[in-house]
mmCIF file of C-alpha atoms in Angstrom:
data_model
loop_
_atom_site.group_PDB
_atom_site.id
_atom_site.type_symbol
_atom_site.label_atom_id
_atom_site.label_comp_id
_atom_site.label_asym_id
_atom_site.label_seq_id
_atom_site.Cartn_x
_atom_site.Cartn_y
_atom_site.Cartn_z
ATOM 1 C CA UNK O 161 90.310 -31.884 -10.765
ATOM 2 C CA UNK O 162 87.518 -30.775 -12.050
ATOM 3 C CA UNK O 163 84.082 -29.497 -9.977
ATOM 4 C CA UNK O 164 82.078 -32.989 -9.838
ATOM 5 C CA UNK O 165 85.349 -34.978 -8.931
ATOM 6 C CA UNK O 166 85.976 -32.902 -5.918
ATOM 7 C CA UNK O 167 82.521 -33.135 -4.727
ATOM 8 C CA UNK O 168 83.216 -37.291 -5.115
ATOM 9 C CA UNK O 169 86.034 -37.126 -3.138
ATOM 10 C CA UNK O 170 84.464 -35.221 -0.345
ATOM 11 C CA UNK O 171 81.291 -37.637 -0.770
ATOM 12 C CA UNK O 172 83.787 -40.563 -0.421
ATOM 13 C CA UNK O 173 85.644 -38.773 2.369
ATOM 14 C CA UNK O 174 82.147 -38.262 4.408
ATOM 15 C CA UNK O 175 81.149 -42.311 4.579
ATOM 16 C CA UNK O 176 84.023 -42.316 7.270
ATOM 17 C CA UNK O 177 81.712 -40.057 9.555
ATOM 18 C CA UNK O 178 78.406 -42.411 9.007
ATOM 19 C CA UNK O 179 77.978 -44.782 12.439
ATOM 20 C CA UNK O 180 77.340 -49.071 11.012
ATOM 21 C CA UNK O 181 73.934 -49.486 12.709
ATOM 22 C CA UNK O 182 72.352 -46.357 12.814
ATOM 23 C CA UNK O 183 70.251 -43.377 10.911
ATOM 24 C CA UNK O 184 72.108 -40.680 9.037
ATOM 25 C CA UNK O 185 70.751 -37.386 7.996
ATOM 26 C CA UNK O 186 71.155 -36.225 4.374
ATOM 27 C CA UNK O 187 71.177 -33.036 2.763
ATOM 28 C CA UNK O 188 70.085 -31.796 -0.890
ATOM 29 C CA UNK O 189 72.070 -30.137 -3.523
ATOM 30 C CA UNK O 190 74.615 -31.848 -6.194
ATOM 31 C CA UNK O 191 77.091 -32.787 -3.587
ATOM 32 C CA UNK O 192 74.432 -34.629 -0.976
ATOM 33 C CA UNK O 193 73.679 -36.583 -4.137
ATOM 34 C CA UNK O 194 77.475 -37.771 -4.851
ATOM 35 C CA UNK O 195 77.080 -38.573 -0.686
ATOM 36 C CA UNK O 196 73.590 -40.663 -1.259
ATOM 37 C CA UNK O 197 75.594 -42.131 -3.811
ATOM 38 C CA UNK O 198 78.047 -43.238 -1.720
ATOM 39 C CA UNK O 199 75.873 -43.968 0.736
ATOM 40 C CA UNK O 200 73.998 -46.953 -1.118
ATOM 41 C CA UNK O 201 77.715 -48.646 -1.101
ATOM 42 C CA UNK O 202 76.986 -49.286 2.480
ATOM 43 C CA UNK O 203 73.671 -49.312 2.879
ATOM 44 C CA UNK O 204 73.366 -52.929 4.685
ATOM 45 C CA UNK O 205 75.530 -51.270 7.383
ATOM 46 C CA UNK O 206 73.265 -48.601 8.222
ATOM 47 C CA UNK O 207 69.283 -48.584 9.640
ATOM 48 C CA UNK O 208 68.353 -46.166 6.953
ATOM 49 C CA UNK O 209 68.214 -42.137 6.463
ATOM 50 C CA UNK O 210 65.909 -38.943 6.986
ATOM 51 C CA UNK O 211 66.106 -37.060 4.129
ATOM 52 C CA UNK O 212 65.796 -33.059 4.262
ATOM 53 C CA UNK O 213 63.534 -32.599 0.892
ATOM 54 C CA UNK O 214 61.478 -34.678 -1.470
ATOM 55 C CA UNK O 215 63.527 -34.928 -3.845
ATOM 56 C CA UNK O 216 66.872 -36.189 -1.267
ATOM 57 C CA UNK O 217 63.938 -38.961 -0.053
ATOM 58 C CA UNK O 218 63.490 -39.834 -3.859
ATOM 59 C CA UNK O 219 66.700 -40.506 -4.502
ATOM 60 C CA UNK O 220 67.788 -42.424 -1.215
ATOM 61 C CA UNK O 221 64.640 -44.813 -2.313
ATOM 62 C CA UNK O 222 66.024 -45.129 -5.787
ATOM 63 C CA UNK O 223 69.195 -46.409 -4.172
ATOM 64 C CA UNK O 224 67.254 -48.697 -1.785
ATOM 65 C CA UNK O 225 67.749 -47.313 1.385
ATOM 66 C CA UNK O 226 65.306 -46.916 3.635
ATOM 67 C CA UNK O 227 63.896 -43.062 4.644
ATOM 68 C CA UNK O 228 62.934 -42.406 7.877
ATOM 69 C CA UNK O 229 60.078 -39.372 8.810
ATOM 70 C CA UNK O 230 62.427 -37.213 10.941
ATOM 71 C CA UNK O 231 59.006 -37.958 13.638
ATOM 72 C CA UNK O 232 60.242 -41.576 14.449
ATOM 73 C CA UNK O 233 63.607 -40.451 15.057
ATOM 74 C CA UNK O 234 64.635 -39.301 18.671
ATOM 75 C CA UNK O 235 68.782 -38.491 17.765
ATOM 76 C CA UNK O 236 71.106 -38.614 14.853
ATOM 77 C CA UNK O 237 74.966 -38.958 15.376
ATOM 78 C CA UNK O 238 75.129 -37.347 12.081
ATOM 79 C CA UNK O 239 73.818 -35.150 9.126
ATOM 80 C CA UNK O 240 75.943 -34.764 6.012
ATOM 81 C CA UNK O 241 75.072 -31.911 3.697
ATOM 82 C CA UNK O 242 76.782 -29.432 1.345
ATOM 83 C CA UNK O 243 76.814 -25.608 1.626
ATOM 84 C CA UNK O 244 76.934 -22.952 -0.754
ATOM 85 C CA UNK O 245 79.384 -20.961 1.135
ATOM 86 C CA UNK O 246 81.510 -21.613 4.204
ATOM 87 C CA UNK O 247 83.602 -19.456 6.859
ATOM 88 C CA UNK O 248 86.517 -20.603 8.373
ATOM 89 C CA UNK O 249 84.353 -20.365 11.616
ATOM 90 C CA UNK O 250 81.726 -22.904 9.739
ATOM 91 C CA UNK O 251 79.394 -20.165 9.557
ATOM 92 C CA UNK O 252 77.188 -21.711 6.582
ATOM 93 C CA UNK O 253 75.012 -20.052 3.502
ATOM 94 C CA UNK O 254 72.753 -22.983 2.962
ATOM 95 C CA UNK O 255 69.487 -23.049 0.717
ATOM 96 C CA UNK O 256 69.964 -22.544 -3.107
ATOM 97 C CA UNK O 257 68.288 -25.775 -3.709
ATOM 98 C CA UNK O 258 65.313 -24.051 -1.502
ATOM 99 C CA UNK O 259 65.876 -27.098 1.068
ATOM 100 C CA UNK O 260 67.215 -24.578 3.534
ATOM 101 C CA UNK O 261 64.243 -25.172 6.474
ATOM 102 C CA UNK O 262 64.310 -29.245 6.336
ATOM 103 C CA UNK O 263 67.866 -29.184 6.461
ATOM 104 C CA UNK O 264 67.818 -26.840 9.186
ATOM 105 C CA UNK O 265 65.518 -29.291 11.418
ATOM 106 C CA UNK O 266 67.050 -32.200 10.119
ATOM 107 C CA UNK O 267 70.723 -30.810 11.344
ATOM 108 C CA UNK O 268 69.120 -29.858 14.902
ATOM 109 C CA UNK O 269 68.603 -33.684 15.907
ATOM 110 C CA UNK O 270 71.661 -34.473 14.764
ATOM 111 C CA UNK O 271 75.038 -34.744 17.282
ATOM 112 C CA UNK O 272 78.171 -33.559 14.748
ATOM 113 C CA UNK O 273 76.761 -31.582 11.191
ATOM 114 C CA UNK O 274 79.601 -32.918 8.394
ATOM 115 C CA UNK O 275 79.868 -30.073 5.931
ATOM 116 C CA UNK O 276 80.805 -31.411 2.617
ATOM 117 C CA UNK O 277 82.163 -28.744 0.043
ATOM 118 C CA UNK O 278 84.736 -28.135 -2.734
ATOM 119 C CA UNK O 279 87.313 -25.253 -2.103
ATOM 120 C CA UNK O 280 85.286 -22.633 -3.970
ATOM 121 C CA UNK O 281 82.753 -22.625 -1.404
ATOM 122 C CA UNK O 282 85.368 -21.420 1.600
ATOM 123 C CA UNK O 283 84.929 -17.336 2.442
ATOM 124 C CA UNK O 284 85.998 -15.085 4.414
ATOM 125 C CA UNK O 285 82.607 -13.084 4.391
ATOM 126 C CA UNK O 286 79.470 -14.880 3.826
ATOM 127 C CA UNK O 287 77.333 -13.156 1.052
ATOM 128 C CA UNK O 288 77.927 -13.253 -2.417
ATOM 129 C CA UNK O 289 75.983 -16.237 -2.787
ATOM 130 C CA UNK O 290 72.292 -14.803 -2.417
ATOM 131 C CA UNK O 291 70.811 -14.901 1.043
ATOM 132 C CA UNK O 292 68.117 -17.279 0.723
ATOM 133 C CA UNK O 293 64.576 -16.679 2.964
ATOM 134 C CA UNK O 294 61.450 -19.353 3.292
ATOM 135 C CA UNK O 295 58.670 -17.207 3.744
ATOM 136 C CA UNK O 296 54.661 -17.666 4.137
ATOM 137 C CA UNK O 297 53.672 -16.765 0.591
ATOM 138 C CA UNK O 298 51.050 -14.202 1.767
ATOM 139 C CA UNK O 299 53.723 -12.413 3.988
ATOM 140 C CA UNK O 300 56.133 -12.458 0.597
ATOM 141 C CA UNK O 301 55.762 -8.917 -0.452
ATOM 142 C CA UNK O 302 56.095 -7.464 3.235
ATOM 143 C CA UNK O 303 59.777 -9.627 4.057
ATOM 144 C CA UNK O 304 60.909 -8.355 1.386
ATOM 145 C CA UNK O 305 60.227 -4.987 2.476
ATOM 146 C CA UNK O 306 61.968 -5.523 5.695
ATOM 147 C CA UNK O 307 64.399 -7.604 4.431
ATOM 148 C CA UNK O 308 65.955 -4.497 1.743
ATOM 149 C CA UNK O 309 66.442 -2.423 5.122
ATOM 150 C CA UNK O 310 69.775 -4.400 5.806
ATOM 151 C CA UNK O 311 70.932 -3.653 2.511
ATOM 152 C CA UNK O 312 71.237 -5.381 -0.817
ATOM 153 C CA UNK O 313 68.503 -6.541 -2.660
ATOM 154 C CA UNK O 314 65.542 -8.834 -2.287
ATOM 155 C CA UNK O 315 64.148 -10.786 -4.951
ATOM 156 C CA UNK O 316 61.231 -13.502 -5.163
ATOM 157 C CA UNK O 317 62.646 -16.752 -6.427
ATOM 158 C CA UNK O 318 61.042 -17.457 -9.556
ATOM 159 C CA UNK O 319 60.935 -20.583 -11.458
ATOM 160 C CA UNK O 320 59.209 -21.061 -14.849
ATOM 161 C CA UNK O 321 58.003 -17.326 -14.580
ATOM 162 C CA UNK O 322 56.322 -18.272 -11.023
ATOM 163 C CA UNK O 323 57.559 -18.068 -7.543
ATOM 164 C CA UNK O 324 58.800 -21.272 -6.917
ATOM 165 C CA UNK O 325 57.393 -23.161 -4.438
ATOM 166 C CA UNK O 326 59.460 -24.784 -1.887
ATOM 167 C CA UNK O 327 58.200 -28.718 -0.284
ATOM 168 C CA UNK O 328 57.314 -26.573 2.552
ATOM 169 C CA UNK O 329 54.454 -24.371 0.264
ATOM 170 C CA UNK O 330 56.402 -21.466 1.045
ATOM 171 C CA UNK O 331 58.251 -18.635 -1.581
ATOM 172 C CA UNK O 332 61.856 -18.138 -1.385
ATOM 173 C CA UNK O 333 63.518 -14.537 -1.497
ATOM 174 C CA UNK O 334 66.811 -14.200 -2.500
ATOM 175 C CA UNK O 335 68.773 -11.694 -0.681
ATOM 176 C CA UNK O 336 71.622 -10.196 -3.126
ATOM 177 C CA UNK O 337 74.468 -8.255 -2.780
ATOM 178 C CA UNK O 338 75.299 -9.049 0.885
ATOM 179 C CA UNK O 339 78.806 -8.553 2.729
ATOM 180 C CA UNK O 340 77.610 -10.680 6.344
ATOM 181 C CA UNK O 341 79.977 -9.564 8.760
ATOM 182 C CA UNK O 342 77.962 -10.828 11.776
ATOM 183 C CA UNK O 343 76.125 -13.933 10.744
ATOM 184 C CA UNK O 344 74.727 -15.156 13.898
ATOM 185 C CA UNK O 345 73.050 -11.704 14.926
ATOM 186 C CA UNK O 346 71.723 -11.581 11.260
ATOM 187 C CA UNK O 347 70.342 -15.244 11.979
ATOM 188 C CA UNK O 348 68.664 -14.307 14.688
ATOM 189 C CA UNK O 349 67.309 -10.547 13.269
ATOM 190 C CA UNK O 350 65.939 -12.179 10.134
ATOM 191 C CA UNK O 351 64.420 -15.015 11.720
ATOM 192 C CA UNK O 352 62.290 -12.786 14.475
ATOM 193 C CA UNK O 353 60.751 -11.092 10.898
ATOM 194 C CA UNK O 354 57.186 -11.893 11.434
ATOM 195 C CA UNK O 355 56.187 -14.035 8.139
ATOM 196 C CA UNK O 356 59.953 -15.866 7.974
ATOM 197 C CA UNK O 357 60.038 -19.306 8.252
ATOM 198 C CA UNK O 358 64.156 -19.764 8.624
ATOM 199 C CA UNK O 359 66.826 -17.871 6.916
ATOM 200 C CA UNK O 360 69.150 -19.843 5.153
ATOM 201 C CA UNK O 361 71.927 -18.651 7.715
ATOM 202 C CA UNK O 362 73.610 -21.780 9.493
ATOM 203 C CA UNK O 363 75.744 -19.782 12.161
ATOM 204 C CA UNK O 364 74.383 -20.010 15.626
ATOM 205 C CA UNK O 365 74.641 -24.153 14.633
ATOM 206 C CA UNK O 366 77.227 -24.497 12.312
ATOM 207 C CA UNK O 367 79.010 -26.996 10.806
ATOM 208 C CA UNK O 368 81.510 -28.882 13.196
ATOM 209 C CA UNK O 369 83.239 -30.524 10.597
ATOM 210 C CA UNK O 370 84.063 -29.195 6.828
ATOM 211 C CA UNK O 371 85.578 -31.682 4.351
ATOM 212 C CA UNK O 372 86.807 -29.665 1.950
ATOM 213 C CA UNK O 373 88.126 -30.999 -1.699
ATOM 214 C CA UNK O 374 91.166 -28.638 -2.780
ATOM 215 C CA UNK O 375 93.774 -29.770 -5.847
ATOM 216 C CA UNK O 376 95.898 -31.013 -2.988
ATOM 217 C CA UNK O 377 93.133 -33.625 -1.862
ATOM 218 C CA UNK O 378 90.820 -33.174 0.841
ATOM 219 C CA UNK O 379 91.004 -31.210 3.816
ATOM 220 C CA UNK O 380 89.505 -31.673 7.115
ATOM 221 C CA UNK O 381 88.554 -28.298 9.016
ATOM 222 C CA UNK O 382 87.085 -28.565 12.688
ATOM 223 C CA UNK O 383 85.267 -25.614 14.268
#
């Protein structure tokens, strides 16, 4: 199977997880989309969505379901996102799309956080997918300084030649060459940095509930 038709079947696999009746939080990245894609198959069973970027809102719209402001919602049984890599704890690198702080908040409200995910994704060590950061642009240049003291490297996410610019406002830095063998004290180090918004660490709340899509079909792992 190729990348894009295990990321369907996961997709497909998550709709079992969304409650007839009630809102559902969705992630970003190329998987979330195969979900909102799903998603619009059922859409007259469900009161809508909050959406954890712009660009996840956009395409929810597209598909006519309504999009909630995260504001008029009080709970969530669910939120249904991808990762970019996974423990077998469901420790959780999140963020390459730069959605990393929505889908943080987004996740909070909600009861059980669905990971979905194709195999490659699955770790032992979380870090060689780049750490990502949200930081306040002015405090850019001093993160990273602070950042480099736990090793690795930091870099400012560029796009088109400029820092990109998350829907926050905020930069991104990229934190290469990490081997994370405590991810919920890192969480909690790199989030006290004064200037950090959220690190794109998704450890001390993980996921409860990985759907994973392997060769042999798709594979349910509980944490």
């Amino acid at each position: 199977m190729t990348q894009d038709e295990l990321k369907q079947a996961v997709a497909q696999a998550a709709i079992h997880y969304v409650v007839e009746g009630e809102i559902v939080g969705v992630g970003t990245g190329s998987t979330a989309n195969f979900f909102i894609d799903e998603l619009a198959k059922i859409k007259h069973k469900i009161k809508g969505a909050v959406a954890s970027s712009e660009a996840t809102a956009e395409r929810l719209r597209g598909h006519g379901i309504a999009v909630f402001d995260l504001n008029e919602v009080e709970v969530m049984s669910v939120y249904i996102d991808g990762a970019d890599e996974i423990t077998p704890q469901g420790a959780m690198i999140k963020g390459g799309g730069a959605a990393l702080t929505r889908e943080k908040i987004v996740a909070s409200v909600a009861k059980q956080f669905i990971c979905i995910a194709d195999g490659s994704k699955l770790v032992n060590f979380l870090g060689r997918f780049p750490l990502p950061v949200e930081v306040i642009p002015m405090a850019q240049a001093v993160v990273a300084r602070k950042l480099n003291t736990f090793g690795g490297e930091a870099r400012l996410r560029l796009k088109d030649g400029a820092p990109l610019l998350t829907d926050n406002g905020n930069y991104i830095i990229d934190m290469h060459g990490l081997q994370i063998e405590d991810p919920i004290a890192l969480e909690a180090e790199i989030n006290n940095i004064v200037g950090v918004v959220t690190v794109g660490l998704f450890a001390k709340q993980g996921a409860d509930v990985c759907l994973l899509g392997t060769a042999e079909g798709v594979k349910t792992l509980t944490f």
